[in-house]
């Protein structure tokens, strides 16, 4: 099934200035123009798989172990959430091993404060409903990249017999006459697929999620749920079938490597004209992105096993056109990094962002650095390649934009200072150290 574009509300306008002025942070990323990056780098687990997998442990009773867990701020926020509902959590940030004991869970409420810190908290709803028959959460709210409603989650929980009341910022839900159903998503939302799937694992009967999101992170969630004892099957066209079971067991699971961290390191190699080897990069999950790097003229070598990517960058990259889409399309989360690289490519590139209505906001910051980018309508960026970018002070609007500005800073003459460092810290653990080890001149000043 061809995914439709999600419904956009053109009235949703958030300016970058308002975001930054509301959240002043003194910390800065400081990036100097760097030589061609060279060397090998290791990856951590995917943030987007980790957050939902941590929340899936609410479905189990006992002590589970998660490995390869990145120690970024979003993970810390979800640890706080789990502790609030009664989990005992131990996180060793040096080994990236997280232990979560869910034997004594006793809460089904998620505070507004935690919901605002990370949108992924909304993914507690399905597991809490499955475990307690109740969930009391808050609206995660929109953010600068888009309104990000949760109507697909709500509508489909209701179809399955969940009664939902919205009062101000809170959503109170309880199960009434739960029933397994065929659920058709209007759009393959990653979060809605994950939330509904987790709920359905403990609901009697067969639930089908049709037009489901099939991102690699969704498959990692399926993998851990199956280890717990869930009965889940994936079939064409984009259908996830879940047969409810009575209980799920605690597990030991290693999170998949982060294709987005891999993407950042590959663009770092590309934009500096370097050579970067990522022996753990999940090439099989990065097809469209790697194809576009190749189209730009970079040499991409993929290990025959599908794990491991090397980039040998061309010194004269070419313009390419990109349209973001659900997996296996070009990931919206790699769009900002790629835009940074395209600012220095020969010719005119076009980026059409179809997943979020306001995710070209980093273009303005790249323009501050000398890029030539024009936004037509609200969803398309026309990028005319320039000879040089210049270091200046710029502001990061979200996790991926913070990294795009770092990447641009590696190639820009002089010094780039980047504010909005809390976004960087939400998304990455020590990425600045990995870049430095490859030869980048970057520091995080707190
Ligand atoms: C997840 C990822 C995020 C990534 C996105 C798309 C996590 C923690 N985050 O976010 O990094 O950018 O997938 O790959 O895994 N939508 C609705 N109503 C809904 C749900 C979604 O209109 O109920 C819209 C959203 O506003 C957006 C589009 O659908 O425009 C895609 O959203 P979705 O796939 O749900 O993204 P998230 O799960 O929030």
Short mmCIF file of N, CA, C and O in Angstrom, two decimals, residues 136-181:
data_model
loop_
_atom_site.label_atom_id
_atom_site.label_comp_id
_atom_site.label_asym_id
_atom_site.label_seq_id
_atom_site.Cartn_x
_atom_site.Cartn_y
_atom_site.Cartn_z
N UNK A 136 -2.89 7.11 32.37
CA UNK A 136 -3.20 8.53 32.58
C UNK A 136 -1.94 9.29 32.16
O UNK A 136 -0.96 9.33 32.87
N UNK A 137 -1.99 9.83 30.94
CA UNK A 137 -0.80 10.49 30.40
C UNK A 137 -1.16 11.91 29.99
O UNK A 137 -2.30 12.33 30.14
N UNK A 138 -0.18 12.64 29.48
CA UNK A 138 -0.47 14.01 29.01
C UNK A 138 -0.21 14.06 27.51
O UNK A 138 0.52 13.21 26.96
N UNK A 139 -0.80 15.03 26.84
CA UNK A 139 -0.51 15.22 25.42
C UNK A 139 0.96 15.57 25.29
O UNK A 139 1.45 16.48 25.99
N UNK A 140 1.69 14.90 24.41
CA UNK A 140 3.11 15.24 24.28
C UNK A 140 3.32 16.61 23.65
O UNK A 140 4.38 17.19 23.76
N UNK A 141 2.30 17.11 22.99
CA UNK A 141 2.44 18.46 22.39
C UNK A 141 3.17 18.41 21.07
O UNK A 141 3.77 17.39 20.70
N UNK A 142 3.13 19.51 20.35
CA UNK A 142 3.87 19.59 19.08
C UNK A 142 5.29 20.01 19.38
O UNK A 142 5.67 20.22 20.52
N UNK A 143 6.11 20.07 18.36
CA UNK A 143 7.42 20.66 18.54
C UNK A 143 7.78 21.39 17.26
O UNK A 143 6.98 21.49 16.35
N UNK A 144 9.00 21.86 17.22
CA UNK A 144 9.34 22.78 16.15
C UNK A 144 9.25 22.13 14.76
O UNK A 144 8.99 22.80 13.78
N UNK A 145 9.41 20.81 14.68
CA UNK A 145 9.40 20.18 13.34
C UNK A 145 7.98 19.92 12.85
O UNK A 145 7.77 19.60 11.70
N UNK A 146 6.99 20.04 13.73
CA UNK A 146 5.62 19.82 13.28
C UNK A 146 4.66 19.67 14.43
O UNK A 146 5.07 19.53 15.58
N UNK A 147 3.36 19.67 14.11
CA UNK A 147 2.33 19.60 15.16
C UNK A 147 2.36 18.24 15.86
O UNK A 147 2.12 18.14 17.05
N UNK A 148 2.65 17.20 15.14
CA UNK A 148 2.79 15.84 15.65
C UNK A 148 1.62 15.41 16.54
O UNK A 148 1.79 15.10 17.72
N UNK A 149 0.41 15.37 15.96
CA UNK A 149 -0.73 14.90 16.75
C UNK A 149 -0.64 13.41 17.04
O UNK A 149 0.23 12.72 16.49
N UNK A 150 -1.53 12.91 17.91
CA UNK A 150 -1.53 11.46 18.20
C UNK A 150 -2.91 10.87 17.91
O UNK A 150 -3.33 9.90 18.53
N UNK A 151 -3.61 11.48 16.93
CA UNK A 151 -4.96 11.01 16.62
C UNK A 151 -5.00 9.57 16.11
O UNK A 151 -5.95 8.83 16.38
N UNK A 152 -3.97 9.12 15.38
CA UNK A 152 -3.99 7.73 14.90
C UNK A 152 -3.90 6.75 16.08
O UNK A 152 -4.48 5.67 16.05
N UNK A 153 -3.16 7.14 17.11
CA UNK A 153 -3.06 6.28 18.30
C UNK A 153 -4.45 6.21 18.95
O UNK A 153 -4.99 5.13 19.17
N UNK A 154 -4.99 7.39 19.25
CA UNK A 154 -6.25 7.50 20.02
C UNK A 154 -7.40 6.77 19.31
O UNK A 154 -8.08 5.94 19.90
N UNK A 155 -7.56 7.11 18.02
CA UNK A 155 -8.67 6.54 17.24
C UNK A 155 -8.64 5.01 17.27
O UNK A 155 -9.66 4.36 17.44
N UNK A 156 -7.46 4.45 17.15
CA UNK A 156 -7.37 2.99 17.06
C UNK A 156 -7.44 2.31 18.42
O UNK A 156 -7.95 1.20 18.53
N UNK A 157 -6.95 2.98 19.47
CA UNK A 157 -7.19 2.44 20.82
C UNK A 157 -8.70 2.38 21.06
O UNK A 157 -9.22 1.39 21.58
N UNK A 158 -9.40 3.43 20.66
CA UNK A 158 -10.85 3.45 20.86
C UNK A 158 -11.52 2.31 20.10
O UNK A 158 -12.42 1.66 20.63
N UNK A 159 -11.03 2.05 18.87
CA UNK A 159 -11.61 0.94 18.09
C UNK A 159 -11.46 -0.38 18.82
O UNK A 159 -12.24 -1.30 18.66
N UNK A 160 -10.38 -0.47 19.62
CA UNK A 160 -10.12 -1.74 20.33
C UNK A 160 -10.83 -1.79 21.68
O UNK A 160 -10.58 -2.69 22.48
N UNK A 161 -11.67 -0.79 21.95
CA UNK A 161 -12.47 -0.84 23.18
C UNK A 161 -11.86 -0.07 24.33
O UNK A 161 -12.20 -0.33 25.49
N UNK A 162 -10.99 0.86 24.05
CA UNK A 162 -10.42 1.69 25.11
C UNK A 162 -11.25 2.97 25.18
O UNK A 162 -11.55 3.59 24.16
N UNK A 163 -11.65 3.32 26.40
CA UNK A 163 -12.41 4.55 26.57
C UNK A 163 -11.43 5.67 26.91
O UNK A 163 -10.61 5.54 27.82
N UNK A 164 -11.50 6.77 26.17
CA UNK A 164 -10.48 7.82 26.32
C UNK A 164 -11.14 9.16 26.59
O UNK A 164 -12.08 9.56 25.90
N UNK A 165 -10.67 9.84 27.64
CA UNK A 165 -11.19 11.17 27.95
C UNK A 165 -10.03 12.16 27.89
O UNK A 165 -8.97 11.91 28.46
N UNK A 166 -10.26 13.24 27.19
CA UNK A 166 -9.22 14.28 27.10
C UNK A 166 -9.66 15.47 27.92
O UNK A 166 -10.73 16.03 27.69
N UNK A 167 -8.87 15.83 28.92
CA UNK A 167 -9.18 17.00 29.75
C UNK A 167 -7.96 17.90 29.76
O UNK A 167 -6.94 17.54 30.35
N UNK A 168 -8.09 19.04 29.11
CA UNK A 168 -6.95 19.97 29.04
C UNK A 168 -5.76 19.25 28.43
O UNK A 168 -5.85 18.71 27.34
N UNK A 169 -4.69 19.19 29.20
CA UNK A 169 -3.47 18.57 28.66
C UNK A 169 -3.40 17.07 28.93
O UNK A 169 -2.45 16.41 28.53
N UNK A 170 -4.38 16.54 29.68
CA UNK A 170 -4.27 15.13 30.08
C UNK A 170 -5.19 14.21 29.27
O UNK A 170 -6.24 14.62 28.79
N UNK A 171 -4.74 12.98 29.14
CA UNK A 171 -5.54 11.95 28.47
C UNK A 171 -5.70 10.80 29.47
O UNK A 171 -4.69 10.23 29.92
N UNK A 172 -6.95 10.51 29.81
CA UNK A 172 -7.19 9.40 30.72
C UNK A 172 -7.83 8.29 29.92
O UNK A 172 -8.80 8.53 29.20
N UNK A 173 -7.28 7.10 30.03
CA UNK A 173 -7.79 6.00 29.22
C UNK A 173 -7.98 4.77 30.10
O UNK A 173 -7.20 4.52 31.01
N UNK A 174 -9.07 4.04 29.84
CA UNK A 174 -9.20 2.74 30.51
C UNK A 174 -9.86 1.75 29.55
O UNK A 174 -10.63 2.13 28.67
N UNK A 175 -9.54 0.50 29.78
CA UNK A 175 -10.09 -0.53 28.88
C UNK A 175 -11.50 -0.83 29.33
O UNK A 175 -11.78 -0.95 30.52
N UNK A 176 -12.42 -0.96 28.35
CA UNK A 176 -13.80 -1.31 28.70
C UNK A 176 -14.09 -2.72 28.21
O UNK A 176 -13.84 -3.66 28.92
N UNK A 177 -14.54 -2.83 26.98
CA UNK A 177 -14.77 -4.17 26.42
C UNK A 177 -13.73 -4.34 25.32
O UNK A 177 -14.03 -4.15 24.15
N UNK A 178 -12.49 -4.66 25.72
CA UNK A 178 -11.44 -4.71 24.70
C UNK A 178 -11.68 -5.84 23.72
O UNK A 178 -12.15 -6.92 24.09
N UNK A 179 -11.39 -5.55 22.47
CA UNK A 179 -11.55 -6.58 21.45
C UNK A 179 -10.45 -6.41 20.40
O UNK A 179 -10.06 -5.28 20.08
N UNK A 180 -9.97 -7.54 19.92
CA UNK A 180 -8.98 -7.48 18.84
C UNK A 180 -9.71 -7.04 17.57
O UNK A 180 -10.88 -7.37 17.38
N UNK A 181 -9.04 -6.30 16.74
CA UNK A 181 -9.69 -5.74 15.55
C UNK A 181 -8.71 -5.68 14.39
O UNK A 181 -7.51 -5.81 14.57
#
